[in-house]
């Protein structure tokens, strides 16, 4: 198919100093959880994006000195010459597809607690970084840098830049964002210096200016020098000579960097979850930059729609369309637009599971793209699939995320696939969840897969079909996949984390009851021991129905695990807006239909809440009645020509949608492929 001429502008080359990006698709630096210890995993992950049409592909943060040590969070290094080879694998992979490779040189300053190197952290004036994320908290305070330290920092940046050139990079960054060291110099609260680096805005910008200069000297005319900067806080501060301090900083450095990479200051606004921020949410902060500099500007905003991208360029907001999450969810996004297949883009849903992987300290995972991080490890290419290993047809029972993904991948391999679901529409848990406050974009998990399945000659779709064991035996497929999901239970836990059995009684509900249409009588208490998103979302939904709702959790905050996905601060704000009180560190001990009895998880102090209906968002258990019944009739199954019966997704191990999708994908990749004792390749430092 031919490209829609409306999108031609996206495929224009853009000059960035001495180098030229082949198009406007720019994968900005983003965390991948892949350190120098995983060089092949990393190069395949980045290389596939270049193959998919991203004109520039960058690394994540690359530390320039052991005094910038983020451990236990994963980070890359260019500390000495031995680091170069690991990065060269990536630049080779990116260049092989005609793209430019960028490197984000990074010093974390007071944000880094140097847990491994045990060097006293560096900062402008000894002010610690206040962390609200337990993963970043620590008990070591930074020291103030003296003139010799500043000289050393400039030297590390120059050395890092020289090594970056040797590793083959085309764009070398100075990073003054997200609370890291050069950013700390920009803000007077962190920078209380009285020397030439503190006080006036000219002085606070001096360090960034010098970092740019030493980088330029180090790379000569070989590479472009980019400045990545956070502008949210600076834009909120009125300037002396311009609209804001952000305007002043950009004006002071205007044409010094070859490229401006502009962003927000904190992870929840920068990598904003779709529950609370739409596509293009950075625009009100960064929209002025192009008016102040003549150099190209790149920015992000979870852009997945080519029309929105074109609008950003036509309206003079951006020159390059930055993508982190959209490039993870679909590494082939640019090529799909180029080939007139934009309707096939697997759009990021904004769930931020990818960022949670980094917080977890592991290589990136993605809800939409199960091949992310698996390109080298498992040899999963996002767009290429092995031919079927046999001509056996596959029956999949259950069309939730696991069954849908399994069906798509088997169909793309070329298997004959039948997908059946009891419900009148496919989607599994997402049939209900996508209709809850803020979760509409998550429906893309279902929509993209149905779009891929519909119209394929090798796929039969049967919604509205509850399959019994006899139905399955009668359908004569060689392989049967059970993807019947899980059900929510009424399980409670005791004081020392032992399951105590299910709470019986009137008006004790689970999310499954609400999905089935039950509307509880108020006052309602949502008791959350799942502690991911659903408890908070359900509380919000019930409040919209004008019910009196309280939210109770065993954790220290609402939707506690969403600290990993950048959603937590916004969950608290949403519940406050919905007038839902949050009661933390409490567990349910009894419920009599009028009063809910609770105990503090640490002190055991008892308390009560008025409550007519209780919704427990707790533990899920696999819906395994069908697979148990099938296994009980193995002999009949064999006679019906069934060679294998396999469970996937929540029916195997209940989890987040990302796990169900991965499970369905893995089954489809491994069918007839033979399974090694270690199912993935192990990487070693280069
Ligand atoms: P997962 O996240 O693992 O995909 P879900 O709970 O989202 O699991 O989806 C499971 C799907 O399986 C639901 O849509 C449900 O209607 C369907 N299902 C369960 N039992 C049967 C059955 N016997 N026949 C057909 N579909 C079933
Ligand atoms: Fe987008 Fe979620 Fe994938 Fe991250 S994990 S890229 S937010 S779909």
XYZ file of C-alpha atoms and ligand atoms in Angstrom:
721
model
C 0.000 0.000 0.000
C 1.162 3.531 -0.638
C 1.711 6.132 2.030
C -1.027 8.691 2.543
C 0.457 11.977 1.177
C -0.974 13.711 4.255
C 1.826 12.040 6.225
C 4.685 12.863 3.815
C 5.983 15.574 6.138
C 6.823 12.882 8.718
C 9.288 11.325 6.301
C 11.306 14.453 5.550
C 14.970 14.334 6.621
C 15.985 16.705 9.430
C 19.472 18.164 9.842
C 20.790 17.912 13.391
C 24.119 19.786 13.425
C 26.586 17.740 11.362
C 24.290 14.707 10.980
C 20.950 14.178 9.260
C 18.047 12.157 10.597
C 16.424 10.249 7.718
C 12.916 11.106 8.934
C 11.120 12.752 11.864
C 10.629 9.618 13.976
C 12.927 9.949 16.948
C 13.164 7.334 19.679
C 14.203 9.542 22.581
C 16.413 8.152 25.346
C 14.377 5.875 27.598
C 15.099 3.329 30.294
C 15.221 -0.237 29.075
C 16.555 -2.009 32.155
C 19.360 -3.274 29.932
C 22.778 -2.529 31.343
C 26.161 -3.117 29.698
C 25.848 -6.631 31.123
C 23.112 -7.368 28.549
C 24.741 -5.991 25.393
C 23.073 -8.317 22.866
C 19.644 -7.998 24.460
C 20.068 -4.231 24.297
C 21.356 -4.014 20.760
C 18.541 -6.215 19.438
C 15.921 -4.199 21.352
C 17.201 -0.898 19.931
C 18.081 -2.307 16.495
C 14.578 -3.566 15.841
C 13.263 -0.022 16.216
C 15.669 1.211 13.539
C 14.470 -1.644 11.368
C 10.901 -0.509 12.025
C 11.661 2.938 10.649
C 12.672 5.106 13.623
C 15.159 7.553 12.111
C 16.996 8.124 15.399
C 17.353 5.529 18.149
C 18.879 6.498 21.500
C 20.148 4.658 24.569
C 18.784 5.109 28.068
C 20.837 6.979 30.670
C 24.555 6.193 30.397
C 26.538 7.073 33.500
C 29.772 8.992 32.943
C 31.386 8.245 36.301
C 31.027 5.904 39.305
C 29.786 8.924 41.290
C 26.593 8.537 39.235
C 25.522 5.083 40.344
C 21.806 4.342 40.396
C 22.030 0.773 41.650
C 19.977 -1.290 42.317
C 18.157 0.352 39.395
C 19.670 -0.732 36.100
C 21.825 1.793 34.229
C 24.455 1.719 31.492
C 28.004 3.019 31.778
C 30.762 4.664 29.754
C 33.199 4.783 32.648
C 36.219 3.561 30.748
C 37.347 2.187 27.393
C 36.120 -1.307 28.225
C 32.522 -0.057 28.077
C 32.800 0.938 24.424
C 32.345 -2.504 22.867
C 28.989 -3.132 24.545
C 27.612 0.115 23.094
C 29.161 -0.493 19.667
C 26.924 -3.559 19.313
C 23.931 -1.240 19.569
C 25.208 1.463 17.226
C 26.028 -1.225 14.632
C 22.486 -2.612 14.917
C 20.983 0.870 14.535
C 23.253 1.880 11.625
C 22.468 -1.363 9.795
C 19.032 0.118 9.097
C 20.184 3.610 8.174
C 19.189 5.267 11.438
C 21.251 7.543 13.696
C 22.277 6.394 17.168
C 22.097 8.775 20.127
C 23.610 8.409 23.606
C 22.279 10.063 26.743
C 25.338 10.823 28.860
C 24.161 11.171 32.404
C 25.165 12.274 35.884
C 22.466 11.736 38.505
C 23.886 14.046 41.192
C 21.906 13.971 44.427
C 19.358 11.580 42.894
C 21.970 8.795 42.955
C 22.876 7.229 46.245
C 25.905 5.393 44.822
C 24.933 2.234 46.649
C 27.538 0.136 44.839
C 30.389 2.612 44.330
C 29.961 4.068 47.860
C 31.166 7.471 46.694
C 29.605 10.439 48.479
C 26.850 11.691 46.126
C 27.425 15.032 44.402
C 25.139 18.053 44.447
C 25.330 21.811 43.896
C 24.853 22.740 47.570
C 24.387 19.595 49.649
C 20.582 19.542 49.354
C 19.278 15.966 49.187
C 16.699 14.986 46.591
C 13.379 14.352 48.322
C 12.109 11.013 47.108
C 8.546 9.809 47.456
C 9.282 6.479 45.745
C 10.588 3.928 48.201
C 12.824 2.447 45.494
C 14.735 5.714 45.325
C 14.851 6.491 49.033
C 18.093 6.161 50.921
C 19.926 7.244 54.008
C 22.930 9.013 52.570
C 22.996 12.771 51.982
C 24.983 14.361 49.152
C 27.944 16.653 49.571
C 28.327 20.086 47.956
C 30.614 20.246 44.930
C 33.640 22.539 44.991
C 35.423 24.047 42.003
C 37.566 20.924 41.576
C 34.453 18.736 41.484
C 32.941 20.886 38.737
C 36.157 20.573 36.761
C 36.065 16.816 37.265
C 32.444 16.633 36.089
C 33.333 18.489 32.886
C 36.217 16.088 32.380
C 33.954 13.021 32.850
C 31.460 14.421 30.354
C 34.252 15.033 27.816
C 35.672 11.548 28.348
C 32.204 10.041 28.026
C 31.653 11.969 24.804
C 34.972 10.774 23.353
C 34.075 7.185 24.205
C 30.635 7.708 22.677
C 32.288 8.731 19.403
C 34.479 5.628 19.568
C 31.360 3.512 20.136
C 29.853 4.921 16.929
C 27.204 7.279 18.262
C 25.984 10.151 16.055
C 24.224 12.291 18.684
C 25.717 12.905 22.126
C 23.601 14.315 24.935
C 24.008 16.679 27.811
C 21.226 15.721 30.197
C 19.779 18.484 32.395
C 16.487 16.904 33.355
C 14.437 14.893 35.824
C 16.238 15.972 38.987
C 19.708 14.953 37.801
C 22.864 16.949 38.504
C 22.839 19.696 35.800
C 19.092 20.182 36.444
C 19.810 20.683 40.150
C 22.089 23.558 39.165
C 19.187 25.260 37.351
C 16.929 25.486 40.409
C 17.716 27.909 43.264
C 16.287 25.577 45.941
C 18.971 23.011 45.119
C 21.574 25.475 43.945
C 22.390 27.864 46.813
C 25.881 28.563 45.576
C 27.418 31.992 45.846
C 30.101 31.391 43.200
C 29.793 31.817 39.415
C 27.455 28.774 39.227
C 24.743 30.070 41.571
C 22.428 33.059 41.974
C 21.357 34.703 38.732
C 19.839 32.599 35.977
C 22.955 33.217 33.838
C 25.028 31.686 36.625
C 22.683 28.713 37.161
C 22.845 27.942 33.433
C 26.637 28.146 33.384
C 27.241 24.471 34.151
C 24.964 23.333 31.317
C 26.670 25.764 28.959
C 30.094 24.389 29.946
C 28.907 20.787 29.605
C 27.719 21.588 26.088
C 31.066 23.215 25.279
C 33.222 20.311 26.481
C 30.963 17.867 24.673
C 31.293 19.853 21.446
C 35.102 19.930 21.828
C 35.178 16.189 22.449
C 33.028 15.136 19.481
C 34.371 17.709 17.006
C 32.416 17.726 13.754
C 31.566 14.022 13.878
C 28.478 14.106 16.091
C 25.597 16.353 16.969
C 25.345 17.668 20.533
C 21.856 17.478 22.026
C 20.529 19.074 25.198
C 17.805 17.235 27.053
C 16.120 19.483 29.570
C 13.077 19.425 31.862
C 11.042 22.613 31.601
C 7.971 22.062 33.763
C 9.231 23.660 36.959
C 11.159 26.423 35.154
C 8.079 27.321 33.129
C 6.100 27.755 36.345
C 8.575 30.431 37.533
C 8.124 33.972 36.218
C 11.273 35.261 34.506
C 12.917 38.652 34.946
C 13.332 39.337 31.217
C 10.886 36.841 29.691
C 7.624 35.052 30.348
C 9.235 32.387 32.523
C 12.609 31.070 33.642
C 12.172 28.328 31.054
C 12.043 30.993 28.335
C 15.168 32.574 29.800
C 17.131 29.316 29.949
C 16.243 28.429 26.365
C 17.104 31.979 25.215
C 20.472 31.876 26.992
C 21.465 28.643 25.252
C 19.353 29.127 22.106
C 21.533 27.820 19.275
C 24.365 26.254 21.267
C 23.016 22.684 21.209
C 22.329 21.135 17.792
C 19.063 19.739 19.125
C 16.681 20.537 21.956
C 15.074 17.481 23.557
C 12.434 18.954 25.847
C 10.487 17.174 28.549
C 8.772 17.306 31.913
C 10.407 17.136 35.347
C 8.917 14.159 37.152
C 8.139 10.690 35.956
C 4.333 10.916 36.540
C 4.056 13.988 34.294
C 6.807 13.038 31.854
C 5.765 9.421 31.365
C 2.146 10.242 32.116
C -0.254 7.304 32.420
C -3.190 7.295 29.998
C -5.606 7.078 32.924
C -4.863 10.703 33.701
C -3.246 12.359 30.669
C -4.128 12.389 26.973
C -1.806 12.115 23.961
C 0.334 15.271 23.606
C 0.107 16.303 27.263
C 3.526 18.039 27.285
C 2.539 20.665 24.750
C 1.492 23.466 27.150
C 4.950 23.321 28.783
C 7.211 22.951 25.739
C 5.260 24.761 23.017
C 7.388 27.924 23.147
C 10.821 26.389 22.577
C 10.745 26.495 18.804
C 10.033 30.219 18.925
C 13.249 30.850 20.875
C 15.752 28.602 19.076
C 16.526 27.978 15.416
C 17.683 24.451 16.202
C 15.404 21.426 15.778
C 13.215 20.441 18.733
C 12.111 16.954 19.743
C 9.509 16.169 22.395
C 7.254 13.320 23.434
C 3.593 12.860 24.330
C 2.695 9.185 23.767
C 2.137 9.985 20.099
C 0.544 7.097 18.216
C -1.709 8.941 15.776
C -0.014 10.167 12.578
C -2.506 13.029 12.305
C -1.533 14.309 15.747
C 2.144 14.016 14.749
C 1.584 16.003 11.569
C -0.302 18.625 13.556
C 2.624 18.997 15.997
C 4.917 19.753 13.051
C 2.543 21.952 11.065
C 1.722 24.054 14.129
C 5.432 24.571 14.864
C 5.501 22.739 18.203
C 8.064 20.063 17.289
C 10.417 19.203 14.429
C 10.934 15.605 15.437
C 8.279 13.303 16.856
C 9.759 11.817 19.978
C 8.626 8.392 21.049
C 9.564 6.173 23.955
C 6.461 4.156 24.822
C 4.979 4.226 21.297
C 8.293 2.822 20.022
C 8.189 0.033 22.603
C 4.567 -0.868 21.901
C 5.179 -0.854 18.154
C 8.773 -0.720 16.921
C 7.367 -0.705 13.369
C 5.109 2.338 13.846
C 6.990 4.501 11.284
C 7.092 1.788 8.624
C 3.392 1.119 9.052
C 2.627 4.781 8.366
C 5.082 4.767 5.467
C 3.378 1.755 3.920
C -0.160 3.095 4.303
C -0.858 0.630 7.127
C -1.334 3.135 9.954
C -4.494 1.286 11.020
C -2.185 -1.633 11.933
C -0.182 0.366 14.494
C -0.208 -1.436 17.827
C -0.876 1.657 19.873
C 0.616 2.081 23.316
C -2.140 1.944 25.945
C -0.306 4.174 28.449
C -0.355 1.577 31.242
C 3.329 2.199 32.139
C 4.151 -1.433 32.753
C 7.313 -0.610 30.770
C 8.444 1.908 33.373
C 7.506 -0.526 36.152
C 10.041 -2.975 34.689
C 12.773 -0.417 35.210
C 11.557 0.219 38.760
C 11.643 -3.563 39.216
C 15.239 -3.599 37.946
C 14.578 -5.934 35.005
C 14.615 -5.581 31.205
C 11.627 -3.801 29.715
C 8.228 -5.499 29.356
C 5.245 -4.168 27.476
C 1.563 -4.996 27.712
C 0.947 -4.407 24.017
C 4.203 -5.784 22.625
C 5.217 -9.094 24.221
C 8.359 -9.215 22.059
C 9.836 -6.111 23.764
C 13.050 -7.211 25.461
C 12.701 -10.706 23.961
C 14.130 -9.900 20.494
C 17.485 -11.539 21.231
C 16.687 -13.554 24.374
C 13.923 -15.607 22.783
C 14.505 -14.621 19.148
C 11.051 -13.013 18.933
C 10.884 -10.497 16.115
C 7.812 -8.233 16.388
C 6.858 -8.692 12.725
C 8.410 -11.983 11.627
C 7.139 -15.405 12.600
C 8.305 -18.973 12.034
C 6.135 -21.041 9.710
C 3.955 -23.696 11.372
C 5.774 -26.817 12.501
C 2.764 -28.971 11.588
C -0.619 -28.592 9.915
C -2.551 -29.159 13.149
C -5.401 -26.724 13.828
C -5.630 -24.955 17.197
C -8.757 -24.309 19.254
C -8.474 -21.514 21.818
C -11.177 -21.320 24.474
C -11.384 -17.830 25.963
C -10.854 -14.560 24.109
C -9.365 -12.346 26.801
C -5.896 -10.803 26.412
C -4.174 -14.223 26.555
C -6.468 -15.990 24.092
C -6.528 -13.038 21.693
C -2.736 -12.687 21.650
C -2.310 -16.424 21.230
C -4.749 -16.429 18.309
C -3.084 -13.464 16.568
C 0.391 -14.939 16.836
C -0.670 -18.428 15.747
C -2.568 -16.899 12.832
C 0.449 -14.816 11.810
C 2.541 -17.987 11.872
C 0.005 -19.568 9.537
C -1.855 -22.002 11.794
C -5.574 -22.597 11.368
C -7.065 -21.035 14.514
C -10.488 -21.163 16.106
C -11.149 -18.693 18.939
C -14.313 -19.070 21.004
C -15.626 -17.068 23.952
C -18.719 -17.511 26.052
C -19.395 -13.775 26.102
C -21.087 -11.974 23.219
C -17.930 -9.919 22.604
C -14.255 -10.748 22.936
C -12.022 -9.038 25.473
C -12.212 -11.079 28.673
C -11.571 -8.945 31.729
C -11.208 -5.876 29.526
C -14.872 -6.010 28.486
C -15.590 -4.616 31.954
C -12.374 -2.836 32.775
C -12.142 -0.712 29.610
C -15.418 0.962 30.597
C -14.086 2.067 33.985
C -12.832 5.631 34.610
C -9.629 6.345 32.671
C -9.212 2.880 31.203
C -10.697 3.401 27.719
C -7.240 3.378 26.063
C -6.561 -0.054 27.557
C -9.251 -1.355 25.225
C -6.620 -1.086 22.475
C -5.307 -4.450 23.715
C -8.535 -5.989 22.446
C -9.175 -3.759 19.445
C -5.739 -4.210 17.866
C -5.922 -7.974 18.173
C -9.455 -8.232 16.830
C -8.401 -5.977 13.951
C -5.582 -8.419 13.174
C -7.828 -11.476 13.392
C -10.826 -10.253 11.396
C -10.679 -11.045 7.724
C -7.913 -13.646 7.984
C -8.786 -16.794 6.055
C -7.117 -19.043 8.637
C -9.123 -17.676 11.604
C -12.596 -18.595 12.828
C -14.093 -16.376 15.536
C -16.967 -17.608 17.696
C -18.126 -15.059 20.263
C -21.151 -16.029 22.320
C -20.069 -19.682 22.442
C -19.711 -21.386 25.807
C -17.740 -24.530 25.080
C -18.234 -27.707 27.106
C -15.876 -30.674 27.141
C -18.104 -32.456 24.609
C -18.083 -29.395 22.333
C -14.281 -29.336 22.453
C -13.981 -33.061 21.745
C -16.405 -32.679 18.841
C -14.501 -29.814 17.218
C -11.543 -32.080 16.293
C -8.664 -29.639 16.626
C -5.153 -30.990 17.145
C -4.268 -28.554 19.919
C -6.555 -27.116 22.571
C -5.580 -23.969 24.464
C -7.515 -23.055 27.575
C -7.527 -19.302 28.216
C -10.581 -19.115 30.446
C -9.039 -16.588 32.822
C -9.478 -16.261 36.551
C -12.155 -15.250 39.034
C -11.902 -12.832 41.916
C -12.356 -14.398 45.357
C -13.602 -13.117 48.716
C -10.397 -14.314 50.403
C -9.242 -12.402 53.477
C -5.835 -12.458 55.122
C -4.946 -12.625 58.809
C -2.564 -10.575 60.880
C 0.562 -12.401 59.740
C -0.239 -12.642 56.065
C -1.912 -16.049 56.168
C -4.957 -16.605 53.947
C -7.978 -17.001 56.196
C -10.655 -18.273 53.858
C -13.425 -16.501 51.988
C -15.746 -14.046 53.690
C -19.345 -15.225 53.423
C -22.365 -13.004 53.952
C -24.876 -10.763 52.234
C -23.663 -7.967 49.946
C -20.042 -9.102 49.868
C -19.018 -8.562 46.259
C -16.011 -8.974 43.989
C -15.115 -7.159 40.748
C -16.723 -10.088 38.887
C -20.082 -9.225 40.479
C -19.757 -5.604 39.387
C -18.748 -6.755 35.889
C -21.925 -8.848 35.848
C -23.965 -5.717 36.529
C -24.465 -5.703 40.314
C -24.879 -2.175 41.685
C -24.094 -2.249 45.424
C -26.163 -0.417 48.004
C -24.324 2.404 49.800
C -22.466 3.066 51.912
C -19.892 0.903 50.103
C -16.411 -0.005 51.229
C -13.888 -1.077 48.613
C -11.349 -3.253 50.400
C -8.168 -3.506 48.322
C -5.582 -6.200 48.929
C -4.743 -6.527 45.232
C -3.192 -3.052 45.488
C -2.739 -2.530 41.740
C -5.118 -0.293 39.768
C -8.511 -1.982 39.976
C -9.491 -1.218 43.585
C -8.891 2.509 43.093
C -10.658 2.536 39.740
C -13.691 0.715 41.126
C -13.911 3.162 44.041
C -13.867 6.018 41.519
C -16.555 4.320 39.419
C -18.871 3.679 42.383
C -18.488 7.298 43.497
C -19.603 8.373 40.006
C -22.829 6.442 40.690
C -23.467 8.806 43.615
C -22.831 6.107 46.185
C -21.079 6.918 49.449
C -17.741 5.106 48.993
C -14.739 4.525 51.245
C -11.511 2.917 50.164
C -9.651 0.668 52.608
C -6.288 -0.990 52.019
C -3.759 -3.046 53.917
C -1.037 -1.000 52.216
C 0.298 2.413 53.198
C -1.338 4.224 50.280
C -4.096 3.781 47.728
C -3.327 1.467 44.784
C 0.102 0.988 46.347
C 1.731 -0.926 43.463
C 0.902 1.897 41.054
C 3.932 3.730 42.458
C 5.705 1.475 39.946
C 3.609 2.766 37.017
C 3.696 6.492 37.885
C -0.023 6.418 38.633
C -0.058 6.593 42.421
C 0.034 10.358 43.010
C -2.702 10.745 40.403
C -4.797 7.966 41.958
C -4.765 9.830 45.272
C -5.818 13.040 43.533
C -8.591 11.251 41.649
C -9.990 9.676 44.824
C -9.828 13.035 46.600
C -11.721 14.642 43.697
C -14.309 11.864 43.875
C -14.610 12.491 47.662
C -13.592 8.922 48.472
C -11.805 8.793 51.856
C -8.684 6.584 51.899
C -8.095 4.389 54.959
C -4.664 2.752 54.969
C -2.923 -0.034 56.922
C -6.190 -1.732 57.801
C -7.485 -5.245 57.255
C -11.044 -6.520 57.404
C -11.829 -8.771 60.355
C -15.640 -9.104 60.139
C -18.722 -7.735 58.374
C -22.292 -7.955 59.698
C -24.062 -6.198 56.822
C -24.167 -2.810 58.586
C -20.754 -2.340 60.156
C -17.349 -3.344 58.807
C -14.828 -4.363 61.476
C -11.212 -3.546 60.779
C -7.853 -3.944 62.527
C -4.646 -1.983 62.056
C -2.149 -4.249 60.283
C 0.685 -3.415 62.690
C -0.901 -2.464 66.038
C -4.047 -4.615 65.618
C -6.091 -1.699 67.057
C -9.746 -2.315 66.131
C -11.967 0.165 64.340
C -15.250 0.144 62.370
C -16.780 1.785 59.313
C -20.468 2.023 58.400
C -20.905 -0.303 55.448
C -23.873 -1.844 53.691
C -21.936 -3.380 50.780
C -18.368 -4.606 50.760
C -16.382 -4.985 47.531
C -13.254 -7.092 47.998
C -10.599 -6.478 45.354
C -8.304 -9.232 46.460
C -6.964 -12.532 45.253
C -7.786 -14.185 41.929
C -7.895 -17.885 41.343
C -7.669 -19.618 37.941
C -10.967 -20.564 36.314
C -9.848 -24.139 35.759
C -13.128 -26.058 35.761
C -12.954 -26.626 32.003
C -9.345 -27.780 31.880
C -9.869 -30.071 34.885
C -12.886 -31.643 33.168
C -10.925 -32.044 29.932
C -7.963 -33.605 31.689
C -10.333 -36.064 33.335
C -11.213 -37.271 29.836
C -7.697 -37.535 28.383
C -8.504 -40.834 26.683
C -11.556 -39.430 24.888
C -9.459 -36.432 23.919
C -6.781 -38.676 22.401
C -9.435 -40.510 20.404
C -10.778 -37.149 19.208
C -7.301 -36.432 17.770
C -6.319 -33.913 20.422
C -2.535 -34.022 20.855
C -2.179 -31.332 23.520
C -4.249 -29.414 26.076
C -2.496 -26.342 27.476
C -3.557 -23.541 29.757
C -2.311 -19.987 29.294
C -2.789 -16.536 30.800
C -4.770 -16.004 33.968
C -6.022 -19.579 33.798
C -2.396 -20.639 34.321
C -1.299 -17.929 36.779
C -3.522 -14.888 37.394
C -1.671 -11.637 36.871
C -1.651 -8.269 35.170
C -2.652 -8.052 31.502
C 1.027 -7.888 30.502
C 1.553 -11.403 31.852
C -1.498 -12.824 30.080
C -0.398 -11.372 26.746
C 3.132 -12.716 27.170
C 1.807 -16.128 28.117
C -0.433 -16.305 25.035
C 2.383 -15.122 22.796
C 4.849 -17.611 24.208
C 2.540 -20.548 23.603
C 2.065 -19.473 19.996
C 5.805 -19.018 19.388
C 6.738 -22.329 20.963
C 4.087 -24.561 19.411
C 5.892 -27.342 17.509
C 9.199 -25.532 18.100
C 10.676 -27.781 20.796
C 11.498 -26.252 24.157
C 15.006 -25.959 25.551
C 15.655 -26.622 29.229
C 16.464 -22.898 29.581
C 13.787 -21.212 27.494
C 15.833 -18.109 26.730
C 19.384 -17.254 25.727
C 21.628 -15.858 28.421
C 23.590 -12.712 27.674
C 27.065 -11.930 28.973
C 29.072 -8.688 29.082
C 30.899 -8.000 25.811
P -6.818 -13.725 30.337
O -6.423 -12.451 31.005
O -6.001 -14.896 30.752
O -6.949 -13.601 28.874
P -9.672 -13.248 30.878
O -10.339 -13.513 32.192
O -9.453 -11.850 30.481
O -8.303 -14.085 30.903
O -10.516 -13.940 29.735
C -11.030 -15.251 29.855
C -12.189 -15.406 28.869
O -12.563 -16.795 28.798
C -13.467 -14.660 29.252
O -13.824 -13.780 28.200
C -14.544 -15.762 29.422
O -15.801 -15.352 28.906
C -13.976 -16.887 28.586
N -14.446 -18.241 28.975
C -14.391 -18.804 30.210
N -14.908 -20.074 30.172
C -15.275 -20.311 28.885
C -15.861 -21.432 28.180
N -16.135 -22.576 28.806
N -16.089 -21.307 26.855
C -15.799 -20.166 26.191
N -15.242 -19.085 26.801
C -14.975 -19.139 28.124
Fe 2.697 1.535 26.329
Fe 2.026 -0.013 28.386
Fe 3.675 -0.911 26.461
Fe 4.525 0.915 28.162
S 3.915 -1.166 28.662
S 4.807 0.906 25.962
S 2.697 2.120 28.468
S 1.546 -0.368 26.238
